[in-house]
Amino acid sequence: MNGSIKYWKKQAKMNLSGHWGSAIAGVLAVGAVTFIGNILSIQLFPGSTLWPMVAGQVFVFVFSLIAMVFRAGYSYMLLNMARDREVSLGNLLYLFHNGPDRVLVAGFILSLLNTVAQLPFYYVSFIVKAGNTEAEQIAWIELCLVMLLVGVVLEVILTSPFMLTFCLLADSPEMGGIEALKTSARLMRGHILKYWLMMLSFIPLAILSLFSMYIGLLWLFPYIYMSETVFYMELIGTEPQNNTFYSEA
């Protein structure tokens, strides 16, 4: 792997040139599916007792699998941009017509990993009592925040080896979900640290996005996802066609 973070990010911006509208619309569409799932969960399973909370989480889990099919379609869209192929919002539906079961299988396992990573937070949120005094409630909130952070770290550790899964499924219609997970883990072996460093390099832009009332995230997310796509294409040994910056790495 010869590229650098500077190369991957510059290449990502070049690939997005002329396609920012489609890339942003795709992010909004995928995000809307997830948002609708959360809203429906609240509407269908109101209440704060154990049953509606569990039922709501199960509903969100199932709905997230559908959202992952759209997310895999977004990977297909970004690959088309990187390879100078035809791009449209219809790309988001590509995996619905090309083995959606493959995405559901892989997505189910990824969702399970996400759920396992969040178990400490769920335990504190649903099982541990907040207490009656102000001091006890503040301590409970602090514990929730710590467990949420722990969950995020665990999720990154557990899922990073599989970050190439959606690109592989979009790129290889014959590849099954389990095979895509295994192939991703194999390709990422020895490259996870580089991937983490690339993700960390976006933190300054994420902070700046907060000062734009989060509007900057509409550009940041496509930039991140395209950088991941460039990273994927180098790992599998195919460079994007617009590789002017490769010699600068």
mmCIF file of C-alpha atoms in Angstrom, residues 15-16 19 23 71-88 91-92 94-95 163-173 222 225-236 238-242:
data_model
loop_
_atom_site.group_PDB
_atom_site.id
_atom_site.type_symbol
_atom_site.label_atom_id
_atom_site.label_comp_id
_atom_site.label_asym_id
_atom_site.label_seq_id
_atom_site.Cartn_x
_atom_site.Cartn_y
_atom_site.Cartn_z
ATOM 1 C CA ASN A 15 -13.434 12.352 -7.409
ATOM 2 C CA LEU A 16 -16.176 14.462 -5.820
ATOM 3 C CA HIS A 19 -20.506 15.325 -8.155
ATOM 4 C CA ALA A 23 -22.925 12.897 -3.073
ATOM 5 C CA ARG A 71 -25.676 2.572 2.470
ATOM 6 C CA ALA A 72 -24.186 -0.163 0.275
ATOM 7 C CA GLY A 73 -25.866 1.533 -2.684
ATOM 8 C CA TYR A 74 -24.130 4.752 -1.657
ATOM 9 C CA SER A 75 -20.814 2.885 -1.822
ATOM 10 C CA TYR A 76 -21.762 1.852 -5.363
ATOM 11 C CA MET A 77 -22.441 5.504 -6.206
ATOM 12 C CA LEU A 78 -19.053 6.609 -4.865
ATOM 13 C CA LEU A 79 -17.258 3.845 -6.761
ATOM 14 C CA ASN A 80 -18.954 5.046 -9.953
ATOM 15 C CA MET A 81 -17.756 8.594 -9.257
ATOM 16 C CA ALA A 82 -14.193 7.382 -8.657
ATOM 17 C CA ARG A 83 -14.228 5.420 -11.919
ATOM 18 C CA ASP A 84 -15.867 8.117 -14.072
ATOM 19 C CA ARG A 85 -18.999 6.064 -14.596
ATOM 20 C CA GLU A 86 -22.615 7.214 -14.738
ATOM 21 C CA VAL A 87 -23.858 8.518 -11.405
ATOM 22 C CA SER A 88 -27.455 9.024 -10.264
ATOM 23 C CA ASN A 91 -27.395 4.050 -7.618
ATOM 24 C CA LEU A 92 -28.696 3.936 -4.039
ATOM 25 C CA TYR A 94 -28.476 -0.891 -6.850
ATOM 26 C CA LEU A 95 -28.135 -3.472 -4.081
ATOM 27 C CA MET A 163 -15.143 -1.200 6.900
ATOM 28 C CA LEU A 164 -14.605 -2.435 3.322
ATOM 29 C CA THR A 165 -17.667 -4.716 3.402
ATOM 30 C CA PHE A 166 -20.134 -2.422 1.604
ATOM 31 C CA CYS A 167 -17.602 -1.496 -1.085
ATOM 32 C CA LEU A 168 -16.896 -5.185 -1.684
ATOM 33 C CA LEU A 169 -20.605 -6.020 -1.934
ATOM 34 C CA ALA A 170 -21.180 -3.125 -4.330
ATOM 35 C CA ASP A 171 -18.135 -4.056 -6.398
ATOM 36 C CA SER A 172 -18.699 -7.830 -6.543
ATOM 37 C CA PRO A 173 -22.312 -8.927 -7.211
ATOM 38 C CA PRO A 222 -19.275 12.576 1.464
ATOM 39 C CA TYR A 225 -16.916 8.241 2.595
ATOM 40 C CA MET A 226 -15.074 9.011 -0.640
ATOM 41 C CA SER A 227 -11.748 8.921 1.195
ATOM 42 C CA GLU A 228 -12.724 5.466 2.456
ATOM 43 C CA THR A 229 -13.549 4.505 -1.130
ATOM 44 C CA VAL A 230 -10.126 5.627 -2.366
ATOM 45 C CA PHE A 231 -8.558 3.700 0.525
ATOM 46 C CA TYR A 232 -10.523 0.610 -0.543
ATOM 47 C CA MET A 233 -9.548 0.933 -4.206
ATOM 48 C CA GLU A 234 -5.871 1.092 -3.353
ATOM 49 C CA LEU A 235 -6.149 -1.946 -1.079
ATOM 50 C CA ILE A 236 -7.703 -4.043 -3.850
ATOM 51 C CA THR A 238 -7.109 -0.508 -8.558
ATOM 52 C CA GLU A 239 -6.460 3.201 -8.608
ATOM 53 C CA PRO A 240 -9.116 5.820 -9.434
ATOM 54 C CA GLN A 241 -8.721 7.165 -12.945
ATOM 55 C CA ASN A 242 -8.167 10.759 -11.806
#
